[in-house]
Short mmCIF file of C-alpha atoms in Angstrom, two decimals:
data_model
loop_
_atom_site.label_atom_id
_atom_site.label_comp_id
_atom_site.label_asym_id
_atom_site.label_seq_id
_atom_site.Cartn_x
_atom_site.Cartn_y
_atom_site.Cartn_z
CA UNK B 3 13.56 80.51 167.21
CA UNK B 4 15.17 77.08 167.78
CA UNK B 5 17.57 75.17 165.49
CA UNK B 6 18.45 71.52 165.67
CA UNK B 7 22.19 72.22 165.24
CA UNK B 8 22.29 74.96 167.78
CA UNK B 9 19.93 74.06 170.58
CA UNK B 10 21.52 70.94 171.61
CA UNK B 11 21.78 69.32 175.09
CA UNK B 12 25.34 69.50 176.56
CA UNK B 13 27.66 66.62 175.54
CA UNK B 14 28.32 64.80 178.80
CA UNK B 15 31.79 63.39 179.84
CA UNK B 16 30.24 59.91 179.66
CA UNK B 17 29.07 60.50 176.04
CA UNK B 18 32.42 61.76 175.02
CA UNK B 19 34.21 58.68 176.63
CA UNK B 20 31.67 56.37 174.80
CA UNK B 21 32.84 57.94 171.52
CA UNK B 22 36.33 57.41 172.42
CA UNK B 23 35.65 53.78 173.15
CA UNK B 24 34.04 53.41 169.69
CA UNK B 25 37.23 54.82 168.08
CA UNK B 26 39.37 52.35 170.09
CA UNK B 27 37.18 49.48 168.65
CA UNK B 28 37.75 50.87 165.11
CA UNK B 29 41.48 50.76 165.76
CA UNK B 30 41.36 47.39 167.41
CA UNK B 31 43.39 48.89 170.25
CA UNK B 32 43.68 48.48 173.98
CA UNK B 33 45.87 51.62 174.22
CA UNK B 34 44.44 54.84 175.62
CA UNK B 35 42.64 56.77 172.94
CA UNK B 36 42.27 60.65 173.22
CA UNK B 37 39.88 62.51 171.04
CA UNK B 38 41.40 65.96 170.24
CA UNK B 39 39.26 68.91 169.52
CA UNK B 40 40.62 70.06 166.19
CA UNK B 41 41.88 68.89 162.72
CA UNK B 42 44.49 66.07 162.85
CA UNK B 43 47.42 68.49 162.59
CA UNK B 44 46.69 69.24 166.32
CA UNK B 45 47.52 65.87 167.69
CA UNK B 46 50.28 65.20 165.12
CA UNK B 47 52.03 68.22 166.38
CA UNK B 48 51.14 67.43 169.94
CA UNK B 49 52.75 63.96 169.54
CA UNK B 50 55.95 65.33 168.24
CA UNK B 51 56.30 68.21 170.62
CA UNK B 52 55.45 65.84 173.46
CA UNK B 53 57.90 63.05 172.56
CA UNK B 54 60.86 64.98 171.00
CA UNK B 55 63.44 67.01 172.86
CA UNK B 56 67.20 67.89 172.63
CA UNK B 57 68.93 64.56 172.66
CA UNK B 58 66.29 62.86 170.60
CA UNK B 59 67.50 61.37 167.31
CA UNK B 60 64.47 60.94 165.08
CA UNK B 61 64.11 58.99 161.75
CA UNK B 62 61.75 60.98 159.72
CA UNK B 63 60.36 59.10 156.70
CA UNK B 64 59.36 61.45 153.81
CA UNK B 65 57.10 60.08 151.11
CA UNK B 66 55.01 63.21 150.78
CA UNK B 67 54.48 66.68 152.17
CA UNK B 68 53.43 65.73 155.74
CA UNK B 69 56.74 64.04 156.25
CA UNK B 70 58.50 67.18 155.41
CA UNK B 71 56.30 69.02 158.10
CA UNK B 72 57.14 66.43 160.64
CA UNK B 73 60.82 67.07 160.01
CA UNK B 74 60.43 70.81 160.67
CA UNK B 75 58.47 70.18 163.99
CA UNK B 76 61.17 67.72 165.13
CA UNK B 77 64.04 70.18 164.44
CA UNK B 78 62.12 72.88 166.20
CA UNK B 79 62.06 70.65 169.31
CA UNK B 80 65.76 70.37 169.20
CA UNK B 81 65.94 66.75 167.92
CA UNK B 82 68.68 65.58 165.58
CA UNK B 83 66.62 64.48 162.52
CA UNK B 84 67.65 61.72 160.03
CA UNK B 85 65.47 62.25 156.91
CA UNK B 86 64.66 59.15 154.85
CA UNK B 87 63.29 60.66 151.68
CA UNK B 88 62.10 58.42 148.74
CA UNK B 89 60.58 59.58 145.46
CA UNK B 90 56.91 60.40 145.77
CA UNK B 91 56.03 57.91 143.06
CA UNK B 92 57.00 54.99 145.29
CA UNK B 93 56.81 53.78 148.90
CA UNK B 94 59.50 53.44 151.61
CA UNK B 95 60.45 49.74 152.44
CA UNK B 96 61.34 48.01 155.64
CA UNK B 97 64.84 47.37 154.41
CA UNK B 98 65.51 51.09 153.88
CA UNK B 99 64.31 51.70 157.48
CA UNK B 100 66.64 48.97 158.75
CA UNK B 101 69.61 50.46 156.74
CA UNK B 102 68.80 53.87 158.40
CA UNK B 103 68.96 52.13 161.84
CA UNK B 104 72.23 50.47 160.93
CA UNK B 105 73.84 53.88 159.93
CA UNK B 106 72.30 55.66 162.98
CA UNK B 107 71.92 53.26 165.85
CA UNK B 108 71.09 56.25 168.14
CA UNK B 109 67.61 56.66 166.52
CA UNK B 110 65.02 56.53 169.24
CA UNK B 111 61.97 58.01 167.52
CA UNK B 112 60.45 57.24 164.12
CA UNK B 113 57.82 59.28 162.28
CA UNK B 114 56.01 57.85 159.30
CA UNK B 115 52.81 58.67 157.23
CA UNK B 116 50.77 55.45 156.34
CA UNK B 117 48.88 56.68 153.24
CA UNK B 118 49.83 59.99 151.59
CA UNK B 119 46.58 61.15 150.04
CA UNK B 120 48.54 64.13 148.58
CA UNK B 121 51.02 61.90 146.51
CA UNK B 122 48.80 58.79 146.33
CA UNK B 123 51.32 56.28 147.89
CA UNK B 124 50.94 54.07 150.93
CA UNK B 125 53.69 52.57 153.02
CA UNK B 126 53.95 49.05 154.50
CA UNK B 127 53.55 49.78 158.14
CA UNK B 128 53.31 46.19 159.42
CA UNK B 129 56.76 45.46 157.97
CA UNK B 130 58.22 48.65 159.13
CA UNK B 131 56.80 48.27 162.56
CA UNK B 132 58.69 45.00 162.95
CA UNK B 133 62.01 46.78 162.21
CA UNK B 134 61.18 49.68 164.61
CA UNK B 135 60.09 47.34 167.33
CA UNK B 136 63.20 45.36 167.09
CA UNK B 137 65.34 48.51 167.40
CA UNK B 138 63.29 49.74 170.33
CA UNK B 139 62.50 53.24 169.01
CA UNK B 140 59.25 55.07 169.68
CA UNK B 141 56.90 54.82 166.57
CA UNK B 142 54.58 57.53 165.53
CA UNK B 143 52.09 56.99 162.66
CA UNK B 144 50.00 59.45 160.76
CA UNK B 145 47.09 57.28 159.76
CA UNK B 146 44.71 60.19 158.93
CA UNK B 147 44.12 59.07 155.30
CA UNK B 148 44.50 55.32 155.69
CA UNK B 149 42.08 54.69 158.54
CA UNK B 150 38.90 52.85 157.30
CA UNK B 151 40.50 52.59 153.78
CA UNK B 152 43.08 49.86 154.46
CA UNK B 153 44.08 47.67 157.51
CA UNK B 154 45.31 49.70 160.53
CA UNK B 155 46.42 47.79 163.60
CA UNK B 156 48.42 50.00 165.88
CA UNK B 157 48.79 47.38 168.69
CA UNK B 158 49.80 44.43 166.36
CA UNK B 159 52.19 46.68 164.48
CA UNK B 160 53.92 48.24 167.52
CA UNK B 161 52.71 51.88 166.85
CA UNK B 162 53.10 53.95 169.94
CA UNK B 163 51.27 57.14 168.75
CA UNK B 164 48.69 56.55 166.00
CA UNK B 165 46.92 59.68 164.84
CA UNK B 166 43.60 59.50 162.72
CA UNK B 167 41.15 61.99 161.33
CA UNK B 168 37.63 61.40 160.25
CA UNK B 169 37.43 63.54 157.11
CA UNK B 170 38.73 61.21 154.50
CA UNK B 171 37.88 57.36 154.30
CA UNK B 172 35.73 57.61 157.46
CA UNK B 173 33.50 60.02 155.76
CA UNK B 174 33.21 62.25 158.77
CA UNK B 175 34.04 65.81 159.98
CA UNK B 176 37.40 67.50 159.73
CA UNK B 177 37.21 69.44 162.95
CA UNK B 178 37.89 66.46 165.27
CA UNK B 179 40.67 63.84 165.48
CA UNK B 180 41.98 61.14 167.78
CA UNK B 181 45.32 59.56 168.86
CA UNK B 182 45.98 56.19 170.44
CA UNK B 183 48.91 56.37 172.96
CA UNK B 184 50.96 53.43 174.26
CA UNK B 185 52.15 53.14 177.85
CA UNK B 186 55.78 53.80 176.73
CA UNK B 187 54.81 56.87 174.79
CA UNK B 188 53.08 58.30 177.88
CA UNK B 189 56.33 57.58 179.82
CA UNK B 190 58.37 59.35 177.22
CA UNK B 191 56.15 62.35 177.10
CA UNK B 192 55.92 62.59 181.00
CA UNK B 193 59.80 62.39 181.15
CA UNK B 194 60.11 65.29 178.69
CA UNK B 195 60.41 68.70 180.44
CA UNK B 196 59.73 70.41 177.05
CA UNK B 197 56.42 68.53 176.54
CA UNK B 198 53.52 71.05 176.20
CA UNK B 199 51.58 71.49 179.46
CA UNK B 200 48.43 73.53 180.16
CA UNK B 201 48.33 73.85 176.34
CA UNK B 202 45.97 72.84 173.48
CA UNK B 203 48.86 70.86 172.20
CA UNK B 204 49.22 68.98 175.45
CA UNK B 205 48.44 65.26 175.32
CA UNK B 206 49.82 65.07 178.89
CA UNK B 207 46.99 67.21 180.09
CA UNK B 208 44.46 64.78 178.66
CA UNK B 209 46.31 61.95 180.36
CA UNK B 210 46.47 63.53 183.86
CA UNK B 211 43.20 65.35 184.02
CA UNK B 212 40.97 63.20 181.86
CA UNK B 213 42.26 59.57 181.61
CA UNK B 214 43.73 59.30 185.20
CA UNK B 215 40.72 61.08 186.60
CA UNK B 216 38.50 58.19 185.20
CA UNK B 217 37.16 60.22 182.35
CA UNK B 218 34.69 62.07 184.60
CA UNK B 219 35.44 65.76 183.83
CA UNK B 220 36.26 67.04 180.40
CA UNK B 221 39.29 69.59 180.13
CA UNK B 222 37.22 72.19 178.22
CA UNK B 223 33.87 72.45 176.47
CA UNK B 224 33.80 69.92 173.70
CA UNK B 225 33.25 70.61 170.03
CA UNK B 226 29.77 69.29 170.24
CA UNK B 227 28.73 69.20 166.54
CA UNK B 228 31.94 67.58 165.52
CA UNK B 229 31.72 65.03 168.30
CA UNK B 230 28.18 64.15 167.27
CA UNK B 231 29.21 64.00 163.57
CA UNK B 232 32.07 61.63 164.60
CA UNK B 233 29.68 59.44 166.33
CA UNK B 234 27.42 59.37 163.31
CA UNK B 235 30.21 58.39 160.98
CA UNK B 236 31.39 55.56 163.48
CA UNK B 237 27.82 54.28 163.35
CA UNK B 238 27.68 54.30 159.58
CA UNK B 239 31.10 52.41 159.49
CA UNK B 240 29.75 49.91 161.92
CA UNK B 241 26.56 49.47 159.88
CA UNK B 242 28.36 49.00 156.51
CA UNK B 243 31.15 46.87 158.16
CA UNK B 244 34.82 47.91 158.26
CA UNK B 245 35.88 45.19 155.90
CA UNK B 246 33.25 46.17 153.27
CA UNK B 247 34.22 49.80 153.53
CA UNK B 248 38.03 49.01 152.99
CA UNK B 249 37.06 46.74 150.03
CA UNK B 250 35.05 49.54 148.49
CA UNK B 251 38.08 51.77 148.73
CA UNK B 252 40.41 49.12 147.25
CA UNK B 253 38.10 48.66 144.36
CA UNK B 254 37.76 52.45 143.68
CA UNK B 255 41.52 52.72 143.62
CA UNK B 256 41.97 49.75 141.20
CA UNK B 257 39.19 50.95 139.03
CA UNK B 258 40.53 54.45 138.77
CA UNK B 259 43.96 53.18 137.94
CA UNK B 260 42.74 50.82 135.31
CA UNK B 261 40.35 53.39 133.91
CA UNK B 262 43.06 55.99 133.55
CA UNK B 263 45.30 53.59 131.75
CA UNK B 264 42.52 52.59 129.30
CA UNK B 265 41.59 56.31 128.74
CA UNK B 266 45.07 56.93 127.29
CA UNK B 267 45.88 60.31 125.82
CA UNK B 268 49.18 60.39 127.73
CA UNK B 269 47.52 60.17 131.11
CA UNK B 270 49.30 57.62 133.45
CA UNK B 271 49.45 56.66 137.08
CA UNK B 272 51.86 58.83 139.16
CA UNK B 273 52.67 55.94 141.55
CA UNK B 274 54.45 53.43 139.44
CA UNK B 275 53.59 50.21 141.26
CA UNK B 276 49.93 49.34 142.11
CA UNK B 277 51.08 47.78 145.32
CA UNK B 278 52.42 51.22 146.39
CA UNK B 279 49.24 53.11 145.48
CA UNK B 280 46.97 54.36 148.26
CA UNK B 281 43.31 53.26 148.24
CA UNK B 282 42.14 56.77 149.16
CA UNK B 283 43.32 58.68 146.27
CA UNK B 284 44.72 57.78 142.88
CA UNK B 285 47.41 60.34 141.53
CA UNK B 286 47.90 60.59 137.81
CA UNK B 287 50.69 62.35 135.73
CA UNK B 288 49.28 64.78 133.25
CA UNK B 289 50.03 64.17 129.58
CA UNK B 290 53.23 65.74 128.29
CA UNK B 291 52.74 69.37 127.64
CA UNK B 292 49.55 69.75 129.38
CA UNK B 293 49.34 71.72 132.77
CA UNK B 294 47.57 69.57 135.32
CA UNK B 295 45.87 72.54 136.96
CA UNK B 296 44.36 73.69 133.66
CA UNK B 297 43.23 70.20 132.90
CA UNK B 298 41.49 69.89 136.26
CA UNK B 299 39.85 73.24 135.92
CA UNK B 300 38.44 72.25 132.49
CA UNK B 301 37.29 68.90 133.88
CA UNK B 302 35.46 70.65 136.75
CA UNK B 303 33.78 73.17 134.57
CA UNK B 304 30.72 71.07 134.01
CA UNK B 305 30.61 69.31 137.32
CA UNK B 306 32.57 71.24 140.10
CA UNK B 307 31.77 68.71 142.83
CA UNK B 308 33.86 65.87 141.36
CA UNK B 309 36.75 64.96 143.64
CA UNK B 310 39.46 66.15 141.18
CA UNK B 311 42.25 68.40 142.39
CA UNK B 312 45.77 69.34 140.98
CA UNK B 313 48.75 68.37 142.94
CA UNK B 314 50.01 70.87 145.57
CA UNK B 315 52.98 73.19 145.30
CA UNK B 316 55.55 72.15 142.66
CA UNK B 317 53.33 69.24 141.71
CA UNK B 318 50.44 71.49 140.44
CA UNK B 319 51.76 71.45 136.92
CA UNK B 320 52.16 67.60 136.54
CA UNK B 321 49.87 65.79 139.08
CA UNK B 322 46.15 65.20 139.07
CA UNK B 323 44.58 63.62 142.12
CA UNK B 324 41.21 61.65 142.09
CA UNK B 325 40.15 61.70 145.79
CA UNK B 326 37.90 58.61 145.83
CA UNK B 327 37.37 58.24 149.63
CA UNK B 328 34.50 58.08 151.98
CA UNK B 329 31.19 58.63 149.98
CA UNK B 330 33.21 59.20 147.03
CA UNK B 331 34.46 55.63 146.85
CA UNK B 332 31.86 54.45 144.45
CA UNK B 333 31.73 53.33 140.78
CA UNK B 334 29.68 56.22 139.78
CA UNK B 335 32.10 58.88 141.10
CA UNK B 336 35.09 57.05 139.40
CA UNK B 337 33.18 56.86 136.08
CA UNK B 338 32.25 60.58 136.25
CA UNK B 339 35.80 61.74 137.23
CA UNK B 340 37.47 59.83 134.39
CA UNK B 341 34.69 60.85 131.99
CA UNK B 342 35.36 64.59 132.90
CA UNK B 343 39.04 64.18 132.55
CA UNK B 344 38.50 62.46 129.12
CA UNK B 345 36.24 65.15 127.88
CA UNK B 346 38.78 67.87 128.94
CA UNK B 347 41.67 66.06 127.24
CA UNK B 348 39.59 65.75 124.16
CA UNK B 349 39.01 69.57 124.23
CA UNK B 350 42.85 69.89 124.05
CA UNK B 351 43.12 67.66 121.03
CA UNK B 352 44.31 64.53 122.80
CA UNK B 353 43.05 61.17 121.60
CA UNK B 354 41.25 59.43 124.34
CA UNK B 355 39.09 56.14 124.66
CA UNK B 356 36.22 57.03 126.82
CA UNK B 357 34.43 53.82 126.21
CA UNK B 358 37.67 51.84 126.97
CA UNK B 359 37.80 53.69 130.22
CA UNK B 360 34.16 53.05 131.12
CA UNK B 361 34.75 49.31 130.39
CA UNK B 362 37.98 49.13 132.50
CA UNK B 363 36.22 50.75 135.45
CA UNK B 364 33.28 48.47 135.18
CA UNK B 365 35.46 45.28 134.92
CA UNK B 366 37.49 46.34 137.88
CA UNK B 367 34.42 46.93 139.97
CA UNK B 368 33.09 43.50 139.00
CA UNK B 369 36.37 41.58 139.67
#
């Protein structure tokens, strides 16, 4: 018997290249774009292992768990790492990055996460990019959560390695990702004898065998279903319009924040300033004396598909995350998520204002 998801015609090199071109248009970049056949941790690690080596001094900005991971990879490559860690309830500033350069002028590589879905903050990449560009360091950006939710302009911001994934704001598959690579990033990787070669982590293999070959022969069999799903989500973004999609995420974040404040009961935004809050996910601090994981479990009892999760690791007891991204960046999902949290808090004896939360969400959506 046949099956529409199994009996597909092979994905040609030309089709693969056409999808890469659509990703490049999404990023408004003239740099090379490589679609990698795996979740975004694959190109993120590939970028670091390609560009870092003994003798590299890296500024690693930590505003959430992924920054911590990047530091581990950089040290594993033999790089000297200068960690710039800020509290997870805020964002890093360009001034802090400039101070790090002043203290360590030898820095030649910078790693930064744009939006941290795990902690709910977002960083001012345009301003930071100016500082990094003035210093001349290579700039790697994790834009997995931010792409399609807020402006992302790697060329204009001086980003040399910009990694994206489709599974969040883009509303696409998790099993495929992409990276835009500047000419000077290619030069850095090519000059690194430790850069992965003949490896799934090797960006240089894609450069030499795919891009330099005119994109006529793929390195290996493509992840066909994921590539077709990526193409479909790009079509959907183009149909809705990128500006409209970003506006929907911005509104969802503002509505969730306003609704949580109006709900009361001791629930409050985890990220202190609205300007530092990511549009893909709103993190909330659980009421004093209430375990966040237990509150989320109660909230999901009636509707387990709501995009509510407890924070990871040490944050599991205090942080609640509302993942309003992609198809969940809607007024209905925000209403339902806060209503579920309010009902669970009521069960625990906390005084909440469900109608006030509903009004706040509606007003934010109509603003």
